[in-house]
Short mmCIF file of C-alpha atoms and ligand atoms in Angstrom, two decimals:
data_model
loop_
_atom_site.label_atom_id
_atom_site.label_comp_id
_atom_site.label_asym_id
_atom_site.label_seq_id
_atom_site.Cartn_x
_atom_site.Cartn_y
_atom_site.Cartn_z
CA UNK A 1 0.00 0.00 0.00
CA UNK A 2 1.17 3.53 -0.77
CA UNK A 3 0.30 6.70 1.15
CA UNK A 4 1.32 10.18 -0.04
CA UNK A 5 1.22 12.94 2.56
CA UNK A 6 1.11 16.56 1.37
CA UNK A 7 2.14 19.19 3.89
CA UNK A 8 3.66 22.66 4.09
CA UNK A 9 5.60 21.56 7.22
CA UNK A 10 6.84 18.10 6.16
CA UNK A 11 9.37 17.97 9.02
CA UNK A 12 6.43 17.44 11.37
CA UNK A 13 5.65 14.11 9.74
CA UNK A 14 9.06 12.53 9.29
CA UNK A 15 10.20 11.17 12.66
CA UNK A 16 7.16 9.06 13.65
CA UNK A 17 7.49 7.15 10.38
CA UNK A 18 11.05 6.11 11.19
CA UNK A 19 10.36 4.05 14.30
CA UNK A 20 8.51 1.04 15.64
CA UNK A 21 5.64 -0.57 13.70
CA UNK A 22 5.53 1.98 10.89
CA UNK A 23 9.25 1.59 10.30
CA UNK A 24 8.79 -2.17 10.15
CA UNK A 25 5.82 -1.93 7.78
CA UNK A 26 7.99 0.08 5.38
CA UNK A 27 11.04 -2.15 5.81
CA UNK A 28 8.90 -5.22 4.93
CA UNK A 29 7.73 -3.43 1.78
CA UNK A 30 4.11 -3.58 2.98
CA UNK A 31 3.70 0.18 3.30
CA UNK A 32 5.27 3.03 1.34
CA UNK A 33 4.88 6.53 2.74
CA UNK A 34 5.96 9.50 0.61
CA UNK A 35 6.03 12.98 2.06
CA UNK A 36 5.62 15.97 -0.25
CA UNK A 37 6.58 19.51 0.69
CA UNK A 38 3.89 21.77 -0.71
CA UNK A 39 6.51 24.48 -1.17
CA UNK A 40 8.20 22.35 -3.85
CA UNK A 41 5.08 22.74 -5.99
CA UNK A 42 4.44 26.46 -5.70
CA UNK A 43 4.99 28.74 -8.71
CA UNK A 44 5.12 31.80 -6.43
CA UNK A 45 8.18 33.70 -5.23
CA UNK A 46 9.77 32.89 -1.89
CA UNK A 47 8.16 29.42 -1.92
CA UNK A 48 4.90 31.04 -0.83
CA UNK A 49 1.98 28.63 -0.34
CA UNK A 50 -0.50 30.74 1.68
CA UNK A 51 -2.24 34.07 1.34
CA UNK A 52 -4.73 36.33 3.10
CA UNK A 53 -8.38 35.22 3.05
CA UNK A 54 -10.73 37.02 0.68
CA UNK A 55 -13.29 38.93 2.72
CA UNK A 56 -10.79 39.58 5.50
CA UNK A 57 -10.41 37.97 8.89
CA UNK A 58 -7.51 36.57 10.85
CA UNK A 59 -5.19 33.82 9.62
CA UNK A 60 -3.78 32.70 6.30
CA UNK A 61 -5.21 30.22 3.82
CA UNK A 62 -3.30 27.59 1.80
CA UNK A 63 -3.61 28.46 -1.89
CA UNK A 64 -5.11 26.19 -4.53
CA UNK A 65 -2.28 26.34 -7.11
CA UNK A 66 0.49 24.51 -5.18
CA UNK A 67 -1.98 21.92 -3.87
CA UNK A 68 -3.47 21.33 -7.33
CA UNK A 69 -0.01 20.94 -8.85
CA UNK A 70 1.03 18.43 -6.23
CA UNK A 71 -2.15 16.35 -6.44
CA UNK A 72 -2.16 16.41 -10.25
CA UNK A 73 1.46 15.37 -10.39
CA UNK A 74 0.73 12.37 -8.13
CA UNK A 75 -2.42 11.46 -10.04
CA UNK A 76 -0.50 11.50 -13.31
CA UNK A 77 1.66 8.66 -11.94
CA UNK A 78 -1.03 6.35 -10.53
CA UNK A 79 -4.71 6.08 -9.63
CA UNK A 80 -5.66 6.96 -6.08
CA UNK A 81 -8.49 5.31 -4.18
CA UNK A 82 -9.10 8.43 -2.10
CA UNK A 83 -7.75 11.98 -1.83
CA UNK A 84 -8.33 12.72 1.84
CA UNK A 85 -8.30 16.15 3.49
CA UNK A 86 -7.77 16.11 7.26
CA UNK A 87 -10.15 18.65 8.72
CA UNK A 88 -12.04 19.16 12.01
CA UNK A 89 -15.35 19.36 10.11
CA UNK A 90 -14.85 16.00 8.35
CA UNK A 91 -16.37 12.63 9.27
CA UNK A 92 -14.93 11.37 12.56
CA UNK A 93 -12.23 8.76 12.08
CA UNK A 94 -12.88 5.33 13.59
CA UNK A 95 -11.72 1.72 13.37
CA UNK A 96 -14.21 0.85 10.61
CA UNK A 97 -12.79 3.58 8.39
CA UNK A 98 -9.23 2.47 9.23
CA UNK A 99 -10.12 -1.12 8.30
CA UNK A 100 -11.68 -0.04 5.02
CA UNK A 101 -8.78 2.24 4.08
CA UNK A 102 -6.23 -0.49 4.90
CA UNK A 103 -7.68 -2.48 1.98
CA UNK A 104 -6.95 0.28 -0.56
CA UNK A 105 -3.81 0.59 -2.69
CA UNK A 106 -3.05 4.32 -2.96
CA UNK A 107 -4.11 7.19 -0.73
CA UNK A 108 -3.31 10.90 -0.68
CA UNK A 109 -3.54 12.64 2.70
CA UNK A 110 -3.61 16.43 2.54
CA UNK A 111 -2.69 18.26 5.74
CA UNK A 112 -4.07 21.77 6.06
CA UNK A 113 -2.46 24.54 8.06
CA UNK A 114 -3.18 28.07 9.31
CA UNK A 115 -6.88 28.84 8.78
CA UNK A 116 -7.30 25.93 6.36
CA UNK A 117 -7.23 25.44 2.59
CA UNK A 118 -8.98 27.25 -0.26
CA UNK A 119 -12.50 25.76 -0.47
CA UNK A 120 -12.02 25.09 -4.19
CA UNK A 121 -9.44 22.41 -3.37
CA UNK A 122 -12.10 20.66 -1.31
CA UNK A 123 -14.72 21.03 -4.03
CA UNK A 124 -12.49 19.92 -6.91
CA UNK A 125 -9.90 17.45 -5.63
CA UNK A 126 -10.93 15.94 -2.30
CA UNK A 127 -12.90 12.69 -2.24
CA UNK A 128 -13.11 12.26 1.53
CA UNK A 129 -12.78 14.56 4.56
CA UNK A 130 -11.74 13.11 7.89
CA UNK A 131 -11.53 14.57 11.40
CA UNK A 132 -9.68 12.87 14.23
CA UNK A 133 -11.95 14.41 16.87
CA UNK A 134 -13.84 17.45 18.02
CA UNK A 135 -10.90 19.73 18.75
CA UNK A 136 -8.71 21.94 16.57
CA UNK A 137 -5.00 21.31 16.02
CA UNK A 138 -2.56 23.68 14.33
CA UNK A 139 -2.13 21.48 11.28
CA UNK A 140 -3.25 18.28 9.60
CA UNK A 141 0.16 16.61 10.00
CA UNK A 142 -0.60 14.86 13.30
CA UNK A 143 -4.06 13.76 12.08
CA UNK A 144 -2.40 12.39 8.90
CA UNK A 145 0.01 10.40 11.06
CA UNK A 146 -2.89 9.10 13.14
CA UNK A 147 -4.41 7.70 9.94
CA UNK A 148 -1.11 6.24 8.71
CA UNK A 149 -0.55 4.49 12.03
CA UNK A 150 -4.11 3.17 12.41
CA UNK A 151 -4.13 1.95 8.80
CA UNK A 152 -0.51 0.75 8.63
CA UNK A 153 -0.62 -1.50 11.69
CA UNK A 154 -3.52 -3.55 10.34
CA UNK A 155 -2.07 -4.23 6.91
CA UNK A 156 -1.66 -8.03 6.88
CA UNK A 157 1.90 -9.00 7.78
CA UNK A 158 2.81 -5.78 9.62
CA UNK A 159 2.18 -6.96 13.18
CA UNK A 160 4.23 -9.97 14.23
CA UNK A 161 1.11 -11.52 15.78
CA UNK A 162 -1.80 -10.48 13.59
CA UNK A 163 -4.41 -11.90 15.91
CA UNK A 164 -3.44 -9.24 18.45
CA UNK A 165 -5.01 -6.53 16.22
CA UNK A 166 -8.22 -8.55 15.91
CA UNK A 167 -8.82 -8.27 19.65
CA UNK A 168 -7.98 -4.58 19.92
CA UNK A 169 -10.70 -2.24 21.12
CA UNK A 170 -13.37 -1.45 18.49
CA UNK A 171 -12.48 -4.31 16.12
CA UNK A 172 -15.47 -6.31 17.32
CA UNK A 173 -17.31 -3.37 18.92
CA UNK A 174 -15.90 -4.30 22.31
CA UNK A 175 -13.19 -2.57 24.33
CA UNK A 176 -10.09 -4.66 24.93
CA UNK A 177 -9.77 -6.73 28.12
CA UNK A 178 -7.15 -5.74 30.75
CA UNK A 179 -3.63 -7.09 30.14
CA UNK A 180 -0.91 -8.16 32.59
CA UNK A 181 2.70 -9.31 32.38
CA UNK A 182 5.46 -10.50 34.75
CA UNK A 183 5.83 -10.51 37.69
CA UNK A 184 2.69 -12.48 38.58
CA UNK A 185 2.71 -10.69 41.95
CA UNK A 186 3.98 -7.16 42.55
CA UNK A 187 3.96 -5.68 46.07
CA UNK A 188 1.12 -8.01 47.02
CA UNK A 189 -0.94 -7.27 43.88
CA UNK A 190 -1.56 -10.51 41.99
CA UNK A 191 -2.67 -10.95 38.41
CA UNK A 192 -6.07 -12.69 38.11
CA UNK A 193 -5.45 -16.39 38.79
CA UNK A 194 -7.24 -17.55 35.66
CA UNK A 195 -4.53 -15.98 33.48
CA UNK A 196 -1.83 -18.21 34.96
CA UNK A 197 -4.02 -21.35 34.95
CA UNK A 198 -2.94 -22.47 31.48
CA UNK A 199 -6.60 -23.28 30.66
CA UNK A 200 -7.02 -21.71 27.21
CA UNK A 201 -10.83 -22.00 26.93
CA UNK A 202 -11.43 -20.55 30.39
CA UNK A 203 -8.95 -17.74 29.75
CA UNK A 204 -10.68 -16.90 26.51
CA UNK A 205 -14.11 -16.84 28.23
CA UNK A 206 -12.71 -14.64 31.01
CA UNK A 207 -11.21 -12.19 28.52
CA UNK A 208 -14.52 -11.86 26.68
CA UNK A 209 -16.37 -11.36 29.95
CA UNK A 210 -13.90 -8.62 30.94
CA UNK A 211 -14.25 -6.96 27.53
CA UNK A 212 -18.02 -6.96 27.86
CA UNK A 213 -17.88 -5.62 31.40
CA UNK A 214 -15.58 -2.76 30.44
CA UNK A 215 -17.64 -1.92 27.34
CA UNK A 216 -20.88 -1.87 29.37
CA UNK A 217 -19.28 0.47 31.91
CA UNK A 218 -17.42 2.80 29.53
CA UNK A 219 -18.99 2.59 26.08
CA UNK A 220 -22.48 1.06 26.26
CA UNK A 221 -23.18 2.71 22.88
CA UNK A 222 -20.89 0.13 21.20
CA UNK A 223 -22.94 -2.81 22.41
CA UNK A 224 -25.91 -2.24 20.13
CA UNK A 225 -23.65 -3.07 17.16
CA UNK A 226 -22.00 -5.98 18.99
CA UNK A 227 -25.34 -7.67 19.75
N1 LIG B 301 -10.32 26.99 10.61
C1 LIG B 301 -10.42 25.58 10.69
C2 LIG B 301 -11.74 25.19 11.37
O1 LIG B 301 -12.15 25.89 12.30
O2 LIG B 301 -12.32 24.15 11.00
C3 LIG B 301 -9.29 24.98 11.52
C4 LIG B 301 -7.98 25.07 10.84
S1 LIG B 301 -6.71 24.24 11.75
C5 LIG B 301 -6.05 25.53 12.72
C6 LIG B 301 -5.47 23.97 10.55
C7 LIG B 301 -5.48 22.60 9.93
O3 LIG B 301 -5.30 21.61 10.92
C8 LIG B 301 -6.75 22.19 9.20
O4 LIG B 301 -6.76 22.70 7.90
C9 LIG B 301 -6.69 20.68 9.26
O5 LIG B 301 -5.93 20.16 8.17
C10 LIG B 301 -5.94 20.40 10.55
N2 LIG B 301 -6.78 19.97 11.68
C11 LIG B 301 -7.00 20.65 12.82
N3 LIG B 301 -7.77 19.96 13.65
C12 LIG B 301 -8.06 18.79 13.05
C13 LIG B 301 -8.84 17.66 13.43
N4 LIG B 301 -9.49 17.60 14.57
N5 LIG B 301 -8.91 16.63 12.56
C14 LIG B 301 -8.26 16.67 11.37
N6 LIG B 301 -7.52 17.74 10.96
C15 LIG B 301 -7.43 18.78 11.79
#
């Protein structure tokens, strides 16, 4: 799978891609992430990519020309399944969307900045708008990384134990069960006995019961889809 990230502050995106699971996904050739500096596509002097908003008001707006040039240049090389703009007024990102996007081949993620991007980019080039939650960040770079991570880790072959992703919260509309590791007792606090019993079926039943309990307490809204 290939993901192209377009940003006017590409440095913000680089480091998280060079470590841990995302690094491994790329090293295995399962995920390719290409970062594009919007300033490399601008025809304007001084690598300008933003300008004052028509009608006045505070903040700058990313201009259409550099964005259009970048997207068109990518689209001339391959077909993209989606051209996604990260924006607080988009559809809220969730596991179902991550699952669906992980099955695609090529994605463009456009990170906005300042006050946002010229509306004509959204009207003419964007096929999907995604928010990572009801709060406003300074740029779309962190939201783009959230998508790359959520999508990248579930590409088959990326996690060393793929079944672990299947039991993550939200995959089956349940929150994940509590997890423990060594030591089995720490300062008098023991892990639940069942987990050290070696009885696989009972452990599995206990984990599901714990998942259900936690979901009922914290996210009862998820249970209507689970049932
Ligand atoms: N004026 C915009 C508004 O009120 O909707 C906010 C602009 S924000 C300061 C700058 C950029 O950050 C946006 O263009 C978007 O790409 C990104 N961004 C901020 N919050 C986001 C969120 N919750 N989800 C996705 N992208 C976000």
